[in-house]
CSV table of C-alpha atoms in Angstrom, one decimal:
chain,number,residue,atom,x,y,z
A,1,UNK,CA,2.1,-130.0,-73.7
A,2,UNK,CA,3.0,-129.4,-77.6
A,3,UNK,CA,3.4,-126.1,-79.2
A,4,UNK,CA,3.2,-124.8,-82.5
A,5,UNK,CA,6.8,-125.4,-84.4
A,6,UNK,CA,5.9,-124.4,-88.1
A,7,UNK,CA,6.6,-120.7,-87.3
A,8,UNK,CA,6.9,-118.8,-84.7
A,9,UNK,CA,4.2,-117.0,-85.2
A,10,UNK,CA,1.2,-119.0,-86.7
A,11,UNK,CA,-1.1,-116.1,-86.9
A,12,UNK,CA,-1.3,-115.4,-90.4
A,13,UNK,CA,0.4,-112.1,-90.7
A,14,UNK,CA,3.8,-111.2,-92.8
A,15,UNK,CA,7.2,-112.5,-90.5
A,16,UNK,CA,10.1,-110.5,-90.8
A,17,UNK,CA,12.2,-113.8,-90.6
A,18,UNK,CA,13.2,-115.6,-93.6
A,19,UNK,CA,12.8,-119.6,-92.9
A,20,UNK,CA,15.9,-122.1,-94.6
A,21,UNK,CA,15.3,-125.7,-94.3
A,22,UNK,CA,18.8,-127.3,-93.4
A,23,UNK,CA,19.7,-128.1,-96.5
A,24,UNK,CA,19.1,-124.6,-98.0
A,25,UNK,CA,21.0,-123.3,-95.1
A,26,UNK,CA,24.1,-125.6,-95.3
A,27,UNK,CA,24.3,-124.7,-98.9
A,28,UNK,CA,25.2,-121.1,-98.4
A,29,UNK,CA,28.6,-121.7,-96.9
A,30,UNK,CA,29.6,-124.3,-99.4
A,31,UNK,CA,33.6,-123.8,-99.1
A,32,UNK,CA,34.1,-122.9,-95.9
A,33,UNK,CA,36.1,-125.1,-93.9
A,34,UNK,CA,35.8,-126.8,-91.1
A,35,UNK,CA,38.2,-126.0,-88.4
A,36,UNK,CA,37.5,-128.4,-86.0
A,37,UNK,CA,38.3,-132.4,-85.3
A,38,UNK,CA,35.7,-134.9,-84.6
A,39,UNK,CA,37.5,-135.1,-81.0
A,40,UNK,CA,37.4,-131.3,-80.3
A,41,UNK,CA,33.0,-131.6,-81.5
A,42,UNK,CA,32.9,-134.2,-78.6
A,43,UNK,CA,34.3,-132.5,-76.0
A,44,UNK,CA,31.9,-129.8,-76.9
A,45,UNK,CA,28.6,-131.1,-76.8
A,46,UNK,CA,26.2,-131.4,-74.0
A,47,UNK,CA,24.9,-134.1,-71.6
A,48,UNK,CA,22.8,-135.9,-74.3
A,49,UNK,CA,23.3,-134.2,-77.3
A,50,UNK,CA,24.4,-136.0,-80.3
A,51,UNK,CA,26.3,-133.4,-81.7
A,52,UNK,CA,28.4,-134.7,-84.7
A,53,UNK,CA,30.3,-133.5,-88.1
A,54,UNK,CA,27.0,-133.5,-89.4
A,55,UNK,CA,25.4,-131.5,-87.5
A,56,UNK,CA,28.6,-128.5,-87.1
A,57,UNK,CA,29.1,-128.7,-90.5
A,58,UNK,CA,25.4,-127.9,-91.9
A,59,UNK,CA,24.2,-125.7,-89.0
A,60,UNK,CA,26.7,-124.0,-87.1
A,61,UNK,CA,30.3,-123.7,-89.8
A,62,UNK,CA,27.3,-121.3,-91.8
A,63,UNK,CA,26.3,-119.8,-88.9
A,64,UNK,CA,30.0,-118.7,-88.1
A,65,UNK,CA,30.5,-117.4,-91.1
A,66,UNK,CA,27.2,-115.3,-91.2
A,67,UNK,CA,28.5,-114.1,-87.9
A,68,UNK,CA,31.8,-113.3,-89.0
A,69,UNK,CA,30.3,-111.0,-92.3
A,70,UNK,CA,28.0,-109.4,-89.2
A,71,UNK,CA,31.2,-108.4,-86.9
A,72,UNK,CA,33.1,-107.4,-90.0
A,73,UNK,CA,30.3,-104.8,-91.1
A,74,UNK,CA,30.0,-104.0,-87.4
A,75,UNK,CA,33.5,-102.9,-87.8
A,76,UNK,CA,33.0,-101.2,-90.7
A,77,UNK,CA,30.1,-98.9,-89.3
A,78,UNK,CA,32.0,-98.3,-86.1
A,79,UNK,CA,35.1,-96.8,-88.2
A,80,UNK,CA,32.6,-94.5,-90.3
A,81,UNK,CA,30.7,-93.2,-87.6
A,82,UNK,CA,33.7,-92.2,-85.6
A,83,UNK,CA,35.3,-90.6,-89.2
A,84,UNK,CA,32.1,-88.8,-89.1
A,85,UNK,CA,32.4,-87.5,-85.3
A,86,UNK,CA,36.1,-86.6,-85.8
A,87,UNK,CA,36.9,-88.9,-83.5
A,88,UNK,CA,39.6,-91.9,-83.5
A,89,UNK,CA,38.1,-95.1,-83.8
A,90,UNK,CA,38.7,-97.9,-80.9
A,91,UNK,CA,37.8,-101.3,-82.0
A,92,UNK,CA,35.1,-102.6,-79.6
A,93,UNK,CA,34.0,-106.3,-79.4
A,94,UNK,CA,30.6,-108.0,-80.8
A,95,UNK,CA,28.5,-108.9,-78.6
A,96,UNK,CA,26.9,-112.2,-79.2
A,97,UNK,CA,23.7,-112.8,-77.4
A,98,UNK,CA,22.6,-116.8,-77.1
A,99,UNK,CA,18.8,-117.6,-75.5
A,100,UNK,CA,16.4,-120.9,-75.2
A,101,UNK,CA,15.1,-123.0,-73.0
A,102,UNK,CA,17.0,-125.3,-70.5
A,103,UNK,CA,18.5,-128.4,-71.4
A,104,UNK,CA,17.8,-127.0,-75.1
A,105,UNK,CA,21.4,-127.4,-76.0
A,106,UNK,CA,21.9,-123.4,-76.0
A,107,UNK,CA,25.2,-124.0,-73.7
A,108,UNK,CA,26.6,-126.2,-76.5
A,109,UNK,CA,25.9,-124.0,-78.9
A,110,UNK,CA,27.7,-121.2,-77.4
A,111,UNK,CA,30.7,-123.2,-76.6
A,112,UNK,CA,31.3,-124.3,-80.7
A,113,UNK,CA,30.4,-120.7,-81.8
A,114,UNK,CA,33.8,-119.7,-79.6
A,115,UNK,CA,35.5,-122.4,-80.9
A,116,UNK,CA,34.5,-122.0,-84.9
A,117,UNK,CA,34.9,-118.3,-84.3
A,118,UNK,CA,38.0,-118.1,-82.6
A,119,UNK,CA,39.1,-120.0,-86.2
A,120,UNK,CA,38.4,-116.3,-88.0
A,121,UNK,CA,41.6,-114.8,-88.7
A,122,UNK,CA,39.9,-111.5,-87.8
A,123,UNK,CA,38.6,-112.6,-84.3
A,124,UNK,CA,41.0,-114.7,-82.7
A,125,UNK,CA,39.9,-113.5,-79.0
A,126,UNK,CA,36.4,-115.3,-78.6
A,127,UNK,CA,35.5,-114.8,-75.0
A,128,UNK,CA,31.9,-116.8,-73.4
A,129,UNK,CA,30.4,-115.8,-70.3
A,130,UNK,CA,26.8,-117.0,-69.0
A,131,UNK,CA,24.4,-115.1,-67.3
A,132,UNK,CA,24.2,-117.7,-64.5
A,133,UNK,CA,27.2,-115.9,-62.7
A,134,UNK,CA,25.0,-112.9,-62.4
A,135,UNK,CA,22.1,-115.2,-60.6
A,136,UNK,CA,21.6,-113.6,-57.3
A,137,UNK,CA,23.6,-115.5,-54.2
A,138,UNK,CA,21.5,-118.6,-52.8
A,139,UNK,CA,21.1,-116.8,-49.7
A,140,UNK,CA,19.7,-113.3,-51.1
A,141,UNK,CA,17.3,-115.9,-53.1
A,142,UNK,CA,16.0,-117.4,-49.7
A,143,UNK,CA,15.7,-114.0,-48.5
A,144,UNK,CA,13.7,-112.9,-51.0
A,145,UNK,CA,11.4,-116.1,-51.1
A,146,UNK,CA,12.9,-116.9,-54.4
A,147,UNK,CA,14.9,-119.9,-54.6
A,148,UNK,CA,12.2,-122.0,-56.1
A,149,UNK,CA,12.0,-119.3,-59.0
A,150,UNK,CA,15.8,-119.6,-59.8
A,151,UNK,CA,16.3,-119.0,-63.6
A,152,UNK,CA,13.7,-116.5,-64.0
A,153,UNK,CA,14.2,-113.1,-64.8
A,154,UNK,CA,14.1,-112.0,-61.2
A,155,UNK,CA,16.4,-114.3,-59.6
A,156,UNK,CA,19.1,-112.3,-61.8
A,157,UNK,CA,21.4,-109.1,-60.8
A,158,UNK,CA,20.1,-107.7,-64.1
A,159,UNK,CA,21.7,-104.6,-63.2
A,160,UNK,CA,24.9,-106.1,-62.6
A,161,UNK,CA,24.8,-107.8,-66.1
A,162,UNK,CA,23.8,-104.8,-68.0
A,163,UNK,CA,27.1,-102.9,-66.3
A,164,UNK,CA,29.1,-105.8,-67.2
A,165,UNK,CA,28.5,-106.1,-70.9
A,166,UNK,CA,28.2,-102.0,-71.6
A,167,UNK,CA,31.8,-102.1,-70.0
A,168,UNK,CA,33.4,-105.0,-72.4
A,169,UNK,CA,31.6,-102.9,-75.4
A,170,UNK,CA,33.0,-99.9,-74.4
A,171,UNK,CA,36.4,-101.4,-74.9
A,172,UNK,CA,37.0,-101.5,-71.1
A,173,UNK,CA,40.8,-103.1,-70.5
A,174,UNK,CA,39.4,-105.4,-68.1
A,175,UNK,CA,36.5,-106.4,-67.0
A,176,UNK,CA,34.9,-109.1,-64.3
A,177,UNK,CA,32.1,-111.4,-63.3
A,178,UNK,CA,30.9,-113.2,-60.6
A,179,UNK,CA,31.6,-116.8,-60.8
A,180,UNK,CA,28.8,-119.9,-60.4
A,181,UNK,CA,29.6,-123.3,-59.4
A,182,UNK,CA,27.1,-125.7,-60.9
A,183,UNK,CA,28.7,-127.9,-58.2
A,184,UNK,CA,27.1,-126.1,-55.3
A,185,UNK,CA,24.7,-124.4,-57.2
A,186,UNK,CA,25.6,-121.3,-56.0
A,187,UNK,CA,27.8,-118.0,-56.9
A,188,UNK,CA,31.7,-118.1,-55.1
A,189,UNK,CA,32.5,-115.9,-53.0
A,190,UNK,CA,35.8,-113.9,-54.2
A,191,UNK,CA,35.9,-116.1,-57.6
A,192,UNK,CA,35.5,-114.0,-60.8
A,193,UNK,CA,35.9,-114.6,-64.5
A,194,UNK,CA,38.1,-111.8,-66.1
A,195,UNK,CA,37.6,-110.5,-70.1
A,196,UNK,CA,40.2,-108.6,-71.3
A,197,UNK,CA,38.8,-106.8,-74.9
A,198,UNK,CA,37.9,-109.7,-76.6
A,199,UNK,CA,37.0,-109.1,-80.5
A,200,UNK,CA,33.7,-111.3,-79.3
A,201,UNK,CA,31.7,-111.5,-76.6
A,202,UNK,CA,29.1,-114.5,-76.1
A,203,UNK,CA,26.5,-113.9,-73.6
A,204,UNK,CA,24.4,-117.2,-73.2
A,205,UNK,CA,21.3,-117.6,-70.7
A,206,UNK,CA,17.7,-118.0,-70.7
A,207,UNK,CA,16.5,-115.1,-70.1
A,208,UNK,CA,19.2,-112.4,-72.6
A,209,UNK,CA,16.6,-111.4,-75.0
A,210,UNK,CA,14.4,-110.0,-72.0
A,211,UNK,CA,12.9,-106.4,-72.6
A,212,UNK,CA,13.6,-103.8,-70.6
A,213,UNK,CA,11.6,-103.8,-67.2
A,214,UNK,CA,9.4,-101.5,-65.8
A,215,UNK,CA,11.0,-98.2,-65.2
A,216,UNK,CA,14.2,-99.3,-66.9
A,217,UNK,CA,15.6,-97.4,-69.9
A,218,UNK,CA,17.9,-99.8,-71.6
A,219,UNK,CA,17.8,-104.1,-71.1
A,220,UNK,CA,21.5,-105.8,-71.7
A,221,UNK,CA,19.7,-107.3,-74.7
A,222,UNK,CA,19.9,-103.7,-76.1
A,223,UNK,CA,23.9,-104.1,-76.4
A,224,UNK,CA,23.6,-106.9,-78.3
A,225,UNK,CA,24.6,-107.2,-82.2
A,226,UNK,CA,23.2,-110.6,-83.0
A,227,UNK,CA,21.1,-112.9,-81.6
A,228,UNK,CA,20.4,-116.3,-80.8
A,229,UNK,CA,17.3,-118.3,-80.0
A,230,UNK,CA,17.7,-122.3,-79.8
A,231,UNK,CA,14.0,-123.2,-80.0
A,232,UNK,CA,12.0,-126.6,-80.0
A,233,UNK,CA,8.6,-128.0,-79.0
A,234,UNK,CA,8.1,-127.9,-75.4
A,235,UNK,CA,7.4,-131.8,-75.2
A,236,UNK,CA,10.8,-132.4,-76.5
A,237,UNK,CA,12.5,-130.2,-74.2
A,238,UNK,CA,10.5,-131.5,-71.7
A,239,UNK,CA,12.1,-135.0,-72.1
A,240,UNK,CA,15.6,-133.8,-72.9
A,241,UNK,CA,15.7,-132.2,-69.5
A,242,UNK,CA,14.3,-135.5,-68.0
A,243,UNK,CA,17.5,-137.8,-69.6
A,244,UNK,CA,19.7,-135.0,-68.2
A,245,UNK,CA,18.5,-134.6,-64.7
A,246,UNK,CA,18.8,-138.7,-65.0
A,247,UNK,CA,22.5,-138.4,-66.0
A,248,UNK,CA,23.5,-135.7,-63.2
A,249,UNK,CA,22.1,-138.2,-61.1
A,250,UNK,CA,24.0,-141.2,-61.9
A,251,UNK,CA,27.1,-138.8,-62.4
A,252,UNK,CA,28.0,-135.0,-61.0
A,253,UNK,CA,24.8,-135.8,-57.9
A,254,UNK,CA,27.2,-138.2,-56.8
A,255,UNK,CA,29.9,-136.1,-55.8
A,256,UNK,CA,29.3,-135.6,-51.9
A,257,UNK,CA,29.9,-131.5,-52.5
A,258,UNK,CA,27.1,-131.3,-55.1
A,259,UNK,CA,23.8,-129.2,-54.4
A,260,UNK,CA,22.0,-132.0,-55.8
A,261,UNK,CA,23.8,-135.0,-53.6
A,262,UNK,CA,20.4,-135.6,-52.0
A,263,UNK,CA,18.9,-137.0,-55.5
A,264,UNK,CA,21.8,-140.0,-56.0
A,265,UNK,CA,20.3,-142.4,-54.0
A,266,UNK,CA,16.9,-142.3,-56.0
A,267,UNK,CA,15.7,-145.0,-57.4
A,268,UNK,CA,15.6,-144.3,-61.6
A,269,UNK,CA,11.4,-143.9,-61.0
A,270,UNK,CA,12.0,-141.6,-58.3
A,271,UNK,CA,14.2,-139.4,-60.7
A,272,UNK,CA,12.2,-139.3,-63.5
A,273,UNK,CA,9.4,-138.4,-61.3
A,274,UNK,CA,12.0,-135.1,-59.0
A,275,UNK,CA,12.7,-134.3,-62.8
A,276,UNK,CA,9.1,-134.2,-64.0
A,277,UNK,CA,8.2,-132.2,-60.7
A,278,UNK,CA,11.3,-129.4,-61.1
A,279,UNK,CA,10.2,-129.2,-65.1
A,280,UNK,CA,6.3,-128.5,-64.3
A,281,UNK,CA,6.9,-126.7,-61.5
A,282,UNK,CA,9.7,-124.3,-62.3
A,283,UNK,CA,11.3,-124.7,-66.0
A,284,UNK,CA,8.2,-125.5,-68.1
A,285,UNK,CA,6.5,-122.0,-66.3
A,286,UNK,CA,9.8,-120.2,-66.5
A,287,UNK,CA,9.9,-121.1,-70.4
A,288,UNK,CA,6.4,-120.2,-71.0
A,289,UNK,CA,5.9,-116.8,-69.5
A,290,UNK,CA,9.3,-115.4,-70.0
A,291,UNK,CA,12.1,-117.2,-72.1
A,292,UNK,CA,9.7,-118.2,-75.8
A,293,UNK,CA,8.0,-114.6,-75.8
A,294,UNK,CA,11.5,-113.0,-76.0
A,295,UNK,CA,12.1,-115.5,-79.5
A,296,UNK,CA,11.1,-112.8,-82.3
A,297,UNK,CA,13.3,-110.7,-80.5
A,298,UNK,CA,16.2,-113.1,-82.0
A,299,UNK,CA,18.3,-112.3,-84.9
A,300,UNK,CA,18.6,-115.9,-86.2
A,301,UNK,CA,16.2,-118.7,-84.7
A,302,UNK,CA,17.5,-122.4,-84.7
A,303,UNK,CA,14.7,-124.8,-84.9
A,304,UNK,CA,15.3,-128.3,-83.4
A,305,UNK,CA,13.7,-131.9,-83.6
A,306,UNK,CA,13.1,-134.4,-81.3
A,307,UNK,CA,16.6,-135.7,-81.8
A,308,UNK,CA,18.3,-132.4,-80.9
A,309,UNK,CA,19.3,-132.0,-84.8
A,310,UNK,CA,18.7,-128.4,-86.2
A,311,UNK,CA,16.0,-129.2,-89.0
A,312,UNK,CA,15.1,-125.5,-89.9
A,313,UNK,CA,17.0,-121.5,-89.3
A,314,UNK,CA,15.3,-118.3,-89.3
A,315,UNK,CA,17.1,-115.0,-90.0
A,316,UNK,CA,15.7,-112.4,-89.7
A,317,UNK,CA,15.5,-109.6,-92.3
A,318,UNK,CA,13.9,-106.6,-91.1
């Protein structure tokens, strides 16, 4: 299945986005330099991503710096508004939201935004946590008749997630989350991940820039102060994840304590054809009806090609 790429909306009306072909986009950060080795972009990217100098350098080193300008006025506003209530102003952290697809490279992404924004003399304390450690237990998921639905919105503790980010914005000493092993697939028991008062906070799953649900006042995407929406055509994704599930399998599947460990012994046709399965029957939906609806929700869109490069941003302004 393709899908419309040249906007995101394709119906003729106005866009509150402004649209930046790469080039355009790398030349607003002209002097900024880069912080990071070659080495460090490596150990960054993704299973099949070819993530290079490049790419950090046109895409994401103005991207950090638009993002550090946003925290800064963020700042900014939060000291006048408490001058204005009479109160003292406590420095709270910006909250970062990242959203796409799977295997669309938004993981990536968020790890070398904490890394370039970690650089920022103003933010040293870059914290990332994903929304897969709020995916309800395996077992609550079988209980519920949902474990082939895993990733959509539903599958989440949303409420959990909410609580957890409203208490690191609130400038909460310390504050914890469940912890997921991609290993067994599963949340671990008594494992957390702990954020002590970052001056960021980077939220990446597929589902962040979700609404608020029926009967429910206030979505976590509400607490967000920027936005992130890694987008591409569905065809390519579609193949992306294919290459992926085929490296799990010839590498972490192997491992005898993996989830997966049932796929290793596939032939390479019988992969490609469990990965075709799992993307019509659960990721392609999943994308469809929940994750691409939530992208003019997004502060800044990152358009990608079929190579995984970045060809085109959208920021939004109004």
């Amino acid at each position: 299945m393709s899908d419309p790429v040249a906007s995101p909306w394709n119906n003729g009306h106005s866009t509150p986005f402004v649209e930046l072909d790469r080039a355009d986009w790398a030349a607003l950060a002209p002097t900024t330099r880069l912080p990071l080795r070659e080495t460090e972009i490596v150990q960054l990217r993704g299973l099949g991503e070819p993530l290079d100098l490049n790419e950090v350098t046109d895409v994401y080193l103005p991207l950090s710096r638009l993002l550090n300008l946003y925290a800064a006025g963020a700042r900014q506003l939060h000291r006048a508004t408490s001058d204005f209530l009479g109160e003292r102003a406590q420095r709270t952290p910006f909250v970062i939201g990242v959203a796409g697809s799977v295997a669309v490279g938004k993981s990536t992404i968020a790890r070398l935004l904490r890394e370039l924004l970690a650089r920022w003399e103003d933010t040293p304390r870059v914290e990332l946590v994903t929304t897969d450690g709020f995916l309800l237990p395996n077992a609550e998921l079988n209980r519920r008749g949902l474990m082939e639905r895993k990733g959509f919105p539903e599958s989440y503790d949303r409420r959990a997630l909410l609580r957890f980010v409203a208490a690191v914005k609130s400038g909460a000493a310390e504050v914890r989350s469940p912890f997921y092993s991609h290993l067994s697939y599963d949340i671990v028991p008594d494992a957390q991940i702990v954020v002590r008062q970052p001056d960021i906070l980077i939220v990446e799953g597929l589902n962040v820039l979700q609404p608020p649900g029926p009967g429910h006042g206030l979505a976590v995407s509400d607490l967000f102060d920027f936005t992130v929406y890694v987008d591409a055509r569905t065809q390519d994704i579609a193949r992306w994840y294919e290459e992926r599930f085929l490296n799990l399998q010839r590498g972490a599947f192997s491992n005898p304590k993996s989830y997966f460990h049932r796929y290793a012994s596939m032939t390479e046709p019988e992969a490609r054809s469990r990965a075709r399965e799992i993307w019509t029957e659960i990721n392609e939906p999943n994308l469809l009806r929940n994750i691409r609806p939530t992208r003019s929700r997004a502060t800044l869109v990152l358009r990608k090609d079929a190579n995984h490069a970045v060809s085109k941003v959208l920021l939004r302004k109004v």
